[in-house]
Tab-separated table of C-alpha atoms in Angstrom:
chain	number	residue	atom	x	y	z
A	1	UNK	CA	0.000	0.000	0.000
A	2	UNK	CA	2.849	2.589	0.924
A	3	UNK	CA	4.515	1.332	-2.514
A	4	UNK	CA	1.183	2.608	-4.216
A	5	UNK	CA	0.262	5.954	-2.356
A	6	UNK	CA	4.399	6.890	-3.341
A	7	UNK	CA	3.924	5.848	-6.917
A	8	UNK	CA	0.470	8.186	-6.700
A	9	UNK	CA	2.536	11.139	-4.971
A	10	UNK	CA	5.385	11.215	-7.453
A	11	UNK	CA	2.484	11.237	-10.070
A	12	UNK	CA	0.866	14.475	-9.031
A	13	UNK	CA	4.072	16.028	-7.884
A	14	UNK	CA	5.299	15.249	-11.409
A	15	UNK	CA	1.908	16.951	-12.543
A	16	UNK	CA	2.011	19.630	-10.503
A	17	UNK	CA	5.836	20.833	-11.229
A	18	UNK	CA	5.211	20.486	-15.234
A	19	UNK	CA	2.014	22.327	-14.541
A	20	UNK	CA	3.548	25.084	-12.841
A	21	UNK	CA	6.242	25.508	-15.182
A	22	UNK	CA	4.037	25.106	-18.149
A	23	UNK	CA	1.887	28.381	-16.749
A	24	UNK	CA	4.615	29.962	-15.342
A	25	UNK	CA	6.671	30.252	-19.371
A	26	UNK	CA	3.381	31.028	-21.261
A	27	UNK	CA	2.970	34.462	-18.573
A	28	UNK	CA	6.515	35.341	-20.097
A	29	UNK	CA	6.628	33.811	-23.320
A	30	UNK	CA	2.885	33.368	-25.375
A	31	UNK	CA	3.450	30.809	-27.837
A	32	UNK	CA	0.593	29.211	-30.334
A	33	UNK	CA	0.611	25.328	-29.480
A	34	UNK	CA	0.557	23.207	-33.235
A	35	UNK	CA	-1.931	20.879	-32.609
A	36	UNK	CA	-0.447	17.465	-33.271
A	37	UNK	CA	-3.473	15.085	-32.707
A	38	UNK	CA	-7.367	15.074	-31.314
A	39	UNK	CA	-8.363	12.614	-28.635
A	40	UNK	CA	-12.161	12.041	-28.421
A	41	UNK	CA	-13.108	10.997	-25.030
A	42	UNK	CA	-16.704	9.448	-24.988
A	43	UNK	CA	-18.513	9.089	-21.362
A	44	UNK	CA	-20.552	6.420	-22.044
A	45	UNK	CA	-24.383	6.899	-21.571
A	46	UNK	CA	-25.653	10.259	-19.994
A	47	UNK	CA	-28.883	12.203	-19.730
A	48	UNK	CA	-31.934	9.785	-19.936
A	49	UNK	CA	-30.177	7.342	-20.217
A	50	UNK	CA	-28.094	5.932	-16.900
A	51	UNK	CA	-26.420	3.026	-18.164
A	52	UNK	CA	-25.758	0.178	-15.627
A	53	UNK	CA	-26.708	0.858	-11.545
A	54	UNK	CA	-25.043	-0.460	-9.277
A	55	UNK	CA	-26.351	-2.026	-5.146
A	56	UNK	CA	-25.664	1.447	-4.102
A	57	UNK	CA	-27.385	3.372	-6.572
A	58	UNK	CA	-23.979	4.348	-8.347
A	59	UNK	CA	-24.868	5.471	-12.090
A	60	UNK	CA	-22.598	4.043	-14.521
A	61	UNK	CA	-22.887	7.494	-16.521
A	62	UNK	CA	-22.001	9.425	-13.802
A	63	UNK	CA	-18.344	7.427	-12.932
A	64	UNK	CA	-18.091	7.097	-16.749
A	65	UNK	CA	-18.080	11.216	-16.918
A	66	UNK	CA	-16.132	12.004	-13.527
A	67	UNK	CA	-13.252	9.352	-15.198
A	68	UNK	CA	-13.587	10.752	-18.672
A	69	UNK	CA	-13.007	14.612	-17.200
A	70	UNK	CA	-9.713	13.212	-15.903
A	71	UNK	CA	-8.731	11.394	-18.430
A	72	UNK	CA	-8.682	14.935	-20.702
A	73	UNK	CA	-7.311	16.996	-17.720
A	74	UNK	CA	-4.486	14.956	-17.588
A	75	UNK	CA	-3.863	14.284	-21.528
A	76	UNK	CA	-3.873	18.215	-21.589
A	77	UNK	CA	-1.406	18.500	-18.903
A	78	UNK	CA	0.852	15.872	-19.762
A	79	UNK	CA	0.977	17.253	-23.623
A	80	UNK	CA	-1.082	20.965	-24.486
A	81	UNK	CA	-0.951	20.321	-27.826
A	82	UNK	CA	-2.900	17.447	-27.828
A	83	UNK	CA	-6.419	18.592	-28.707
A	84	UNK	CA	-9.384	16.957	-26.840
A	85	UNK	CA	-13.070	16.600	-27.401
A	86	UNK	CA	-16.067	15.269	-25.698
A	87	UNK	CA	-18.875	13.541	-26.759
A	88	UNK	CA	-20.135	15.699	-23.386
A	89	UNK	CA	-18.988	17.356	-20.468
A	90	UNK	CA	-22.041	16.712	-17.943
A	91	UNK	CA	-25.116	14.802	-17.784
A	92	UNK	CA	-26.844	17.226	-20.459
A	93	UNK	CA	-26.574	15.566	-23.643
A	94	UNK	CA	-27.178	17.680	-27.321
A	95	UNK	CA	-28.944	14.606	-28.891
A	96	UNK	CA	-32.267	13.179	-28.289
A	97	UNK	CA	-32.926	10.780	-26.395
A	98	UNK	CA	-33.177	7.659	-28.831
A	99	UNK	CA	-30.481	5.041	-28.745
A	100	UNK	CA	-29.220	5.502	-32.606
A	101	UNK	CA	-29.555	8.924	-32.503
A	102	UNK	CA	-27.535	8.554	-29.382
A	103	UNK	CA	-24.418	6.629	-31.009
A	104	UNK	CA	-24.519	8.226	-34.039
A	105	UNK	CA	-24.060	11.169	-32.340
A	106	UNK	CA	-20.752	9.985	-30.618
A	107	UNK	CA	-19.657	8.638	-34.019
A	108	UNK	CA	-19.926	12.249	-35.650
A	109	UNK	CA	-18.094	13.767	-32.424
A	110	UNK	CA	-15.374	11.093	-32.932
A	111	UNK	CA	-14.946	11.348	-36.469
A	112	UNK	CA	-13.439	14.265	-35.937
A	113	UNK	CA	-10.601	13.030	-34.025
A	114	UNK	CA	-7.465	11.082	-34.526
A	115	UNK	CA	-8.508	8.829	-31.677
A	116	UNK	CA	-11.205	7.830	-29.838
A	117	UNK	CA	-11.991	6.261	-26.466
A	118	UNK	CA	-15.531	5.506	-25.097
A	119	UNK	CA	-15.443	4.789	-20.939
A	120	UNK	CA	-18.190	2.573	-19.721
A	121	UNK	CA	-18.502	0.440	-16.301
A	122	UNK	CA	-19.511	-3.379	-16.954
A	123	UNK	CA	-22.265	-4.976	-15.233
A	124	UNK	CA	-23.229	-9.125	-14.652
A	125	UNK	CA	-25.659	-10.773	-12.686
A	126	UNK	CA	-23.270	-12.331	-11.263
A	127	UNK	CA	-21.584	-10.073	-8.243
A	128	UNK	CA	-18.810	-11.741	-8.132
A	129	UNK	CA	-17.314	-10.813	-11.356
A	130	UNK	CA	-14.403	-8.111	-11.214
A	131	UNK	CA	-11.827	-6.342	-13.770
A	132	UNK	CA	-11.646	-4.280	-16.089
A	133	UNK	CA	-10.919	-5.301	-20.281
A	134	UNK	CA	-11.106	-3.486	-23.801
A	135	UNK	CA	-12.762	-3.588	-26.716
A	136	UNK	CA	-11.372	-2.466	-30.191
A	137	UNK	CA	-11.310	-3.503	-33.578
A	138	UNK	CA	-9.120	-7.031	-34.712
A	139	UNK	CA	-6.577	-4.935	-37.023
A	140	UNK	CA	-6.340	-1.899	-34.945
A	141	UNK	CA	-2.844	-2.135	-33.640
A	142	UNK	CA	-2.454	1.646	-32.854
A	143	UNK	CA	-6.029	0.568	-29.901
A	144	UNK	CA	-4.085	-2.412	-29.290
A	145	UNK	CA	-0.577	-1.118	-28.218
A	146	UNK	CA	-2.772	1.744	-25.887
A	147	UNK	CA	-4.148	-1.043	-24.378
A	148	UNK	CA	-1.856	-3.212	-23.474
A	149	UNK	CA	0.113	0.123	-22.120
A	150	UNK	CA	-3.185	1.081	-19.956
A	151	UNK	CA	-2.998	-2.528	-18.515
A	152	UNK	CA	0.656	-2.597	-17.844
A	153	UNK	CA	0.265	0.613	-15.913
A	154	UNK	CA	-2.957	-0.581	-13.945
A	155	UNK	CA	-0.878	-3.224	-13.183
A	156	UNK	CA	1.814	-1.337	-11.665
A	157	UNK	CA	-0.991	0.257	-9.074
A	158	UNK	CA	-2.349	-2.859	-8.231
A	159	UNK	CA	-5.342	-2.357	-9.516
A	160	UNK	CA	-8.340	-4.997	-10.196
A	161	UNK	CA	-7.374	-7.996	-13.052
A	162	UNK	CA	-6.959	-7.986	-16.748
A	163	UNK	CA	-9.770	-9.510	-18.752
A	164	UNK	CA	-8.018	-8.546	-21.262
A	165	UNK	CA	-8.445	-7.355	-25.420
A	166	UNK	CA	-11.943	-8.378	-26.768
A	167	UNK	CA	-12.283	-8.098	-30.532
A	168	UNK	CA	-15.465	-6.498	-31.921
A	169	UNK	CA	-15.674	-9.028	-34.546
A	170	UNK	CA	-16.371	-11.464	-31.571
A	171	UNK	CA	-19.174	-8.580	-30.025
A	172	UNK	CA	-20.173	-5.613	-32.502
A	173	UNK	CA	-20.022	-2.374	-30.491
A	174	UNK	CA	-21.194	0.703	-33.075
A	175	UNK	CA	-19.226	3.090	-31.373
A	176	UNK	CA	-15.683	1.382	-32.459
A	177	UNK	CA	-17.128	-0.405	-35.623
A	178	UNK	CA	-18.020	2.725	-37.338
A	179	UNK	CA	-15.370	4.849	-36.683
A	180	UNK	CA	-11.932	4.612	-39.033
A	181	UNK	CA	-9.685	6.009	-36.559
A	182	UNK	CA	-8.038	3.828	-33.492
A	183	UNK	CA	-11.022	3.411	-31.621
A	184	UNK	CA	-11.085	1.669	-28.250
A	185	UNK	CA	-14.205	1.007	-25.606
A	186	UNK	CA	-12.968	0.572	-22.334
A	187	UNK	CA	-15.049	-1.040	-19.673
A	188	UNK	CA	-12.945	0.016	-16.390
A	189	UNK	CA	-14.655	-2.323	-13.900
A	190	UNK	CA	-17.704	-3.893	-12.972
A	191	UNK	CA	-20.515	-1.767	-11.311
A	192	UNK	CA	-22.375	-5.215	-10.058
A	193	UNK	CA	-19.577	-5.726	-7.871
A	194	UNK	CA	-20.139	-3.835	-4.693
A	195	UNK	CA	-16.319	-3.625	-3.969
A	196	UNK	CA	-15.737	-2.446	-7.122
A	197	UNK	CA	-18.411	-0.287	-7.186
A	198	UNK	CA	-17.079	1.456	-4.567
A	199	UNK	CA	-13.484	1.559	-5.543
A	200	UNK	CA	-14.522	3.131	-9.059
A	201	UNK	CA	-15.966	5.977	-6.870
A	202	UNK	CA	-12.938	7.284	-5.309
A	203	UNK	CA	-10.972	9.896	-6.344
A	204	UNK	CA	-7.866	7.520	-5.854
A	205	UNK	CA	-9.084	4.997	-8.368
A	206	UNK	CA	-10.102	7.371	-10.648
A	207	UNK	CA	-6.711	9.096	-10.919
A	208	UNK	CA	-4.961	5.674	-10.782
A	209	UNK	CA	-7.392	4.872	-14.467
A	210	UNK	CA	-6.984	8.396	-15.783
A	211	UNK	CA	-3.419	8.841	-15.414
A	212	UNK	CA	-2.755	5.067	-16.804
A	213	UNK	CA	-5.539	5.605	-19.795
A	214	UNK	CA	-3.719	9.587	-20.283
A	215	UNK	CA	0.075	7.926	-20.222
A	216	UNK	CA	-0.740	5.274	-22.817
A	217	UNK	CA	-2.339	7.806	-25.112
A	218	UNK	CA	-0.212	10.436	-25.021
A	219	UNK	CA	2.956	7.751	-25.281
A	220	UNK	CA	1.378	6.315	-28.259
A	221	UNK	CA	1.172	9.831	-30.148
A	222	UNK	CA	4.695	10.497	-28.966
A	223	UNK	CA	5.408	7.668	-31.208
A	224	UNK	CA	3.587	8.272	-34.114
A	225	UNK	CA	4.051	12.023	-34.484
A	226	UNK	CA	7.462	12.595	-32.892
């Protein structure tokens, strides 16, 4: 546990220093950041419609959204010219409140980005079931390689198991089938699981997923743009 909480401090003390200095030369020095790539970030669900609910009451929208917000917080920190978009920033949504409507939507948003990630909370009827796994397209290796780096960094916090790389030609999901850009839907954890639930909830977890998701991405542009 002390291994994890030091990991965690040198994160934000990283985050905080770059931060600082990264506010402290644009007061002296105004530059124009190139943008080098768009990240779509997709909270999964929203307005009418909650998603999954967990024992507690937990919506799955509303941990989707609070992990999401991160997620682009830290992208922007880590790398300002890395331009992100939301399919949306609260619980109001700007489409109506029909389920094609809905993903077509959050195809349109996404299609205007280089890459695209939808977060979502899995649910069984059995309670028992934990961890968190991906889902992306079979011959998307760019969606493959950020998710095998999000795992290996999960890994290093301790946090919940692997179940791994699902292929959408196995289960169709319309949000990563219809986009042609790296496309990934990641289901962080199960929401049935009381434990879990709970876990997802905290501001600890939810910095522990963001800054993994945020370091994978941001790596992964490094390496296709530097």
């Amino acid at each position: 546990m002390k291994k994890i909480l030091l990991i965690f401090i040198c994160i934000f003390s990283i985050g905080f220093v770059s931060s600082f200095g990264y506010m402290i030369s644009h007061l002296f020095t105004p530059v124009q950041q190139d943008i080098v790539a768009t990240v779509c970030i997709d909270p999964g669900h929203g307005g009418y419609d909650s998603g999954a609910i967990g024992n507690d009451g937990t919506y799955e929208k509303d941990i989707a959204l609070e992990v999401s917000l991160r997620i682009g917080s830290m992208i922007s920190k880590m790398d300002p010219s890395i331009q992100i978009i939301y399919t949306r920033q609260s619980d109001v949504i700007s489409w109506p409140e029909n389920e094609s409507k809905d993903l077509k939507a959050r195809v349109d948003i996404g299609q205007r980005a280089d890459f695209y990630i939808s977060i979502h909370c899995n649910s069984n009827e059995s309670t028992d079931m934990s961890g968190y796994c991906f889902y992306i397209k079979e011959t998307d290796t760019q969606s493959r390689r950020i998710c095998q780096s999000i795992s290996d960094h999960l890994k290093k916090f301790h946090y919940s198991s692997n179940n791994g790389i699902e292929s959408t030609n196995v289960q169709s999901l319309y949000v990563v089938d219809q986009l042609d850009i790296p496309s990934i839907l990641f289901e962080i954890g199960y929401i049935s699981n009381d434990n879990e639930c709970k876990k997802m909830q905290s501001w600890l977890i939810q910095n522990i997923i963001a800054y993994s998701t945020s370091k994978a991405i941001v790596d992964q542009i490094h390496k296709i743009y530097s």
